[in-house]
mmCIF file of C-alpha atoms in Angstrom:
data_model
loop_
_atom_site.group_PDB
_atom_site.id
_atom_site.type_symbol
_atom_site.label_atom_id
_atom_site.label_comp_id
_atom_site.label_asym_id
_atom_site.label_seq_id
_atom_site.Cartn_x
_atom_site.Cartn_y
_atom_site.Cartn_z
ATOM 1 C CA GLU A 93 19.037 4.991 5.174
ATOM 2 C CA ILE A 94 19.565 5.630 8.687
ATOM 3 C CA GLU A 95 23.103 6.807 9.866
ATOM 4 C CA ILE A 96 24.397 6.293 13.237
ATOM 5 C CA PRO A 97 27.207 8.353 14.363
ATOM 6 C CA GLN A 98 29.743 5.634 15.886
ATOM 7 C CA SER A 99 29.613 6.959 19.102
ATOM 8 C CA SER A 100 26.260 6.192 19.613
ATOM 9 C CA TYR A 101 25.268 2.763 20.982
ATOM 10 C CA PHE A 102 22.723 1.217 23.633
ATOM 11 C CA GLU A 103 24.237 -1.231 26.259
ATOM 12 C CA GLY A 104 22.309 -5.252 26.899
ATOM 13 C CA SER A 105 22.731 -8.223 27.493
ATOM 14 C CA HIS A 106 22.809 -10.803 24.374
ATOM 15 C CA GLY A 107 19.195 -11.875 23.089
ATOM 16 C CA ASP A 108 18.017 -10.670 19.664
ATOM 17 C CA ILE A 109 17.219 -7.864 17.559
ATOM 18 C CA GLU A 110 13.837 -6.775 15.091
ATOM 19 C CA MET A 111 13.514 -3.419 13.373
ATOM 20 C CA SER A 112 10.002 -2.009 12.911
ATOM 21 C CA LEU A 113 9.161 -1.483 9.187
ATOM 22 C CA ASP A 114 9.693 2.397 8.960
ATOM 23 C CA GLY A 115 13.274 1.917 10.361
ATOM 24 C CA GLN A 116 12.375 4.388 13.319
ATOM 25 C CA PHE A 117 12.288 1.713 16.126
ATOM 26 C CA LEU A 118 14.483 -1.589 17.608
ATOM 27 C CA TYR A 119 12.789 -3.940 19.361
ATOM 28 C CA HIS A 120 15.547 -5.903 21.517
ATOM 29 C CA ARG A 121 14.882 -8.593 23.618
ATOM 30 C CA GLU A 122 17.739 -9.392 26.253
ATOM 31 C CA GLY A 123 19.675 -12.816 26.870
ATOM 32 C CA ASN A 124 18.176 -15.569 28.688
ATOM 33 C CA SER A 125 17.652 -14.900 32.166
ATOM 34 C CA SER A 126 14.541 -14.330 34.736
ATOM 35 C CA GLN A 127 15.480 -10.447 34.698
ATOM 36 C CA SER A 128 15.554 -9.978 31.052
ATOM 37 C CA ASN A 129 13.616 -7.118 29.276
ATOM 38 C CA LEU A 130 12.012 -6.364 26.001
ATOM 39 C CA LEU A 131 12.746 -3.089 25.003
ATOM 40 C CA LYS A 132 11.361 -0.535 22.112
ATOM 41 C CA LEU A 133 13.766 1.728 21.313
ATOM 42 C CA ASP A 134 13.741 4.833 19.192
ATOM 43 C CA ILE A 135 16.918 5.282 16.817
ATOM 44 C CA SER A 136 15.745 8.306 14.718
ATOM 45 C CA LYS A 137 16.475 10.931 17.357
ATOM 46 C CA ASP A 138 19.764 12.135 15.755
ATOM 47 C CA GLY A 139 21.607 8.994 16.001
ATOM 48 C CA GLN A 140 20.755 8.585 20.083
ATOM 49 C CA MET A 141 18.976 5.070 21.212
ATOM 50 C CA VAL A 142 16.030 5.962 23.485
ATOM 51 C CA ILE A 143 13.521 3.530 25.278
ATOM 52 C CA VAL A 144 10.470 4.280 24.401
ATOM 53 C CA ASN A 145 8.717 1.515 26.436
ATOM 54 C CA LYS A 146 10.005 -1.788 28.262
ATOM 55 C CA TYR A 147 8.319 -5.142 29.326
ATOM 56 C CA SER A 148 10.277 -5.831 32.044
ATOM 57 C CA TYR A 149 10.987 -9.869 33.262
ATOM 58 C CA ILE A 150 10.850 -11.783 29.950
ATOM 59 C CA GLY A 151 12.216 -14.380 31.667
ATOM 60 C CA TYR A 152 13.821 -18.379 30.192
ATOM 61 C CA GLY A 153 13.299 -19.273 26.968
ATOM 62 C CA LEU A 154 14.716 -18.904 23.441
ATOM 63 C CA PRO A 155 16.084 -16.145 23.503
ATOM 64 C CA LEU A 156 14.239 -14.815 20.256
ATOM 65 C CA LEU A 157 12.069 -12.093 18.541
ATOM 66 C CA VAL A 158 10.311 -12.230 15.748
ATOM 67 C CA LEU A 159 8.162 -9.517 14.247
ATOM 68 C CA SER A 160 5.150 -10.653 11.618
ATOM 69 C CA GLU A 161 6.078 -9.326 8.556
ATOM 70 C CA ASN A 162 3.744 -6.785 8.443
ATOM 71 C CA GLY A 163 5.189 -5.275 11.549
ATOM 72 C CA GLU A 164 2.337 -5.062 13.531
ATOM 73 C CA ILE A 165 3.148 -8.058 15.703
ATOM 74 C CA LEU A 166 5.928 -9.048 18.139
ATOM 75 C CA PHE A 167 6.475 -12.832 19.471
ATOM 76 C CA CYS A 168 8.766 -13.219 22.292
ATOM 77 C CA ASN A 169 9.051 -16.353 24.441
ATOM 78 C CA ASN A 170 5.192 -17.655 24.441
ATOM 79 C CA ILE A 171 3.871 -13.840 24.210
ATOM 80 C CA VAL A 172 2.234 -12.041 21.650
ATOM 81 C CA PHE A 173 2.873 -8.386 21.640
ATOM 82 C CA ASP A 174 1.641 -5.137 19.373
ATOM 83 C CA LYS A 175 4.147 -2.768 18.013
ATOM 84 C CA ASN A 176 4.142 -0.749 21.157
ATOM 85 C CA LEU A 177 4.619 -4.138 23.928
ATOM 86 C CA ASN A 178 1.005 -4.316 25.184
ATOM 87 C CA ILE A 179 -0.120 -8.159 25.308
ATOM 88 C CA ILE A 180 -2.223 -8.898 22.887
ATOM 89 C CA SER A 181 -2.436 -13.426 23.977
ATOM 90 C CA ARG A 182 -0.495 -15.600 24.974
ATOM 91 C CA PHE A 183 0.969 -19.049 23.668
ATOM 92 C CA SER A 184 0.912 -22.663 25.922
ATOM 93 C CA GLN A 185 4.650 -22.480 28.035
ATOM 94 C CA ASN A 186 7.121 -24.171 25.703
ATOM 95 C CA GLU A 187 5.809 -23.007 22.419
ATOM 96 C CA HIS A 188 8.279 -20.499 20.153
ATOM 97 C CA ILE A 189 7.256 -18.920 16.891
ATOM 98 C CA TYR A 190 9.983 -18.905 14.549
ATOM 99 C CA SER A 191 8.870 -17.029 11.192
ATOM 100 C CA THR A 192 4.998 -15.103 10.231
ATOM 101 C CA SER A 193 3.539 -15.110 6.879
ATOM 102 C CA TYR A 194 3.566 -11.619 5.328
ATOM 103 C CA SER A 195 -0.157 -11.118 5.968
ATOM 104 C CA GLY A 196 0.726 -11.922 9.909
ATOM 105 C CA LYS A 197 -2.459 -14.308 9.350
ATOM 106 C CA TYR A 198 -0.165 -17.123 10.699
ATOM 107 C CA ALA A 199 2.890 -18.616 12.274
ATOM 108 C CA ILE A 200 4.724 -21.144 12.809
ATOM 109 C CA GLY A 201 6.341 -22.512 15.875
ATOM 110 C CA MET A 202 7.943 -25.188 17.152
ATOM 111 C CA LYS A 203 4.764 -28.001 16.585
ATOM 112 C CA GLU A 204 2.155 -26.260 15.154
ATOM 113 C CA ILE A 205 0.799 -23.356 12.821
ATOM 114 C CA TYR A 206 -0.948 -20.825 14.396
ATOM 115 C CA ASN A 207 -3.633 -18.558 13.055
ATOM 116 C CA ILE A 208 -2.805 -15.325 15.105
ATOM 117 C CA ASP A 209 -6.911 -14.301 14.878
ATOM 118 C CA ASN A 210 -8.051 -16.274 16.918
ATOM 119 C CA PHE A 211 -4.456 -17.897 18.262
ATOM 120 C CA SER A 212 -6.234 -21.709 16.957
ATOM 121 C CA VAL A 213 -3.830 -24.216 15.952
ATOM 122 C CA VAL A 214 -4.029 -24.405 12.103
ATOM 123 C CA LYS A 215 -1.939 -27.476 11.565
ATOM 124 C CA SER A 216 0.695 -29.495 13.087
ATOM 125 C CA VAL A 217 3.889 -29.197 11.992
ATOM 126 C CA PRO A 218 4.483 -33.035 10.377
ATOM 127 C CA ALA A 219 8.296 -33.159 11.498
ATOM 128 C CA LYS A 220 11.069 -31.928 13.723
ATOM 129 C CA TYR A 221 12.454 -28.722 11.693
ATOM 130 C CA LYS A 222 15.238 -26.220 11.457
ATOM 131 C CA SER A 223 13.383 -23.586 9.656
ATOM 132 C CA GLY A 224 10.117 -22.633 8.362
ATOM 133 C CA LEU A 225 9.372 -19.975 5.297
ATOM 134 C CA PHE A 226 5.960 -18.979 4.444
ATOM 135 C CA VAL A 227 5.260 -18.647 1.213
ATOM 136 C CA ASN A 228 1.478 -17.705 1.542
ATOM 137 C CA ASP A 229 -0.787 -17.878 3.495
ATOM 138 C CA SER A 230 -1.747 -21.960 2.421
ATOM 139 C CA LEU A 231 2.026 -22.709 1.516
ATOM 140 C CA VAL A 232 5.157 -23.280 4.275
ATOM 141 C CA ILE A 233 8.775 -24.548 3.500
ATOM 142 C CA LEU A 234 10.022 -26.712 5.922
ATOM 143 C CA LEU A 235 13.601 -27.426 6.574
ATOM 144 C CA TRP A 236 14.079 -30.559 8.494
ATOM 145 C CA SER A 237 17.928 -31.807 8.936
ATOM 146 C CA HIS A 238 19.146 -35.025 10.478
ATOM 147 C CA LYS A 239 22.212 -36.919 11.749
ATOM 148 C CA SER A 240 22.369 -41.069 12.371
ATOM 149 C CA LYS A 241 24.880 -41.981 14.441
ATOM 150 C CA TYR A 242 27.134 -43.194 10.981
ATOM 151 C CA GLU A 243 26.053 -41.008 8.567
ATOM 152 C CA HIS A 244 26.616 -37.099 8.025
ATOM 153 C CA TYR A 245 24.022 -34.524 8.393
ATOM 154 C CA LYS A 246 20.983 -35.294 6.145
ATOM 155 C CA THR A 247 19.206 -32.277 4.607
ATOM 156 C CA LYS A 248 15.653 -32.006 3.331
ATOM 157 C CA ILE A 249 13.794 -29.282 2.175
ATOM 158 C CA TYR A 250 9.446 -29.994 2.579
ATOM 159 C CA PHE A 251 7.081 -27.687 0.955
ATOM 160 C CA TYR A 252 4.541 -28.418 2.844
ATOM 161 C CA GLN A 253 0.373 -27.332 2.382
ATOM 162 C CA PHE A 254 -1.074 -26.496 5.584
ATOM 163 C CA GLN A 255 -4.493 -24.896 4.495
#
């Protein structure tokens, strides 16, 4: 358990955060502006937050940051980073990753499931969904919500075999 004194804080814009598996680093994707940054903060030094790496001007897009389940890959906007914020690859301009498999081999975006080894499309997602969760490297659970003009929201959960 990491104890951070009340006097320790980092001031930045809104956005998203992820923590490294060892609890030493905090990744912060600043909010949606052309000047937004992706930061790697060391939080292990006596409760102080120290910027150890920075990717400048991450730009517009969903203020979403996803760390792969194995802690090795970060997804931010359409860019794929290693845990030291080096660029590995890029997706098409309009793609955002929402979840990854535990192995880190697969990722689910807005419309596709990807193989991260070669960034290829494995399969398209069958419907517009709100959330996706990997069960393993061949099965994902999709949460789909829909509301017609005269109805309450209807939610369906699909088990989707993609391999």
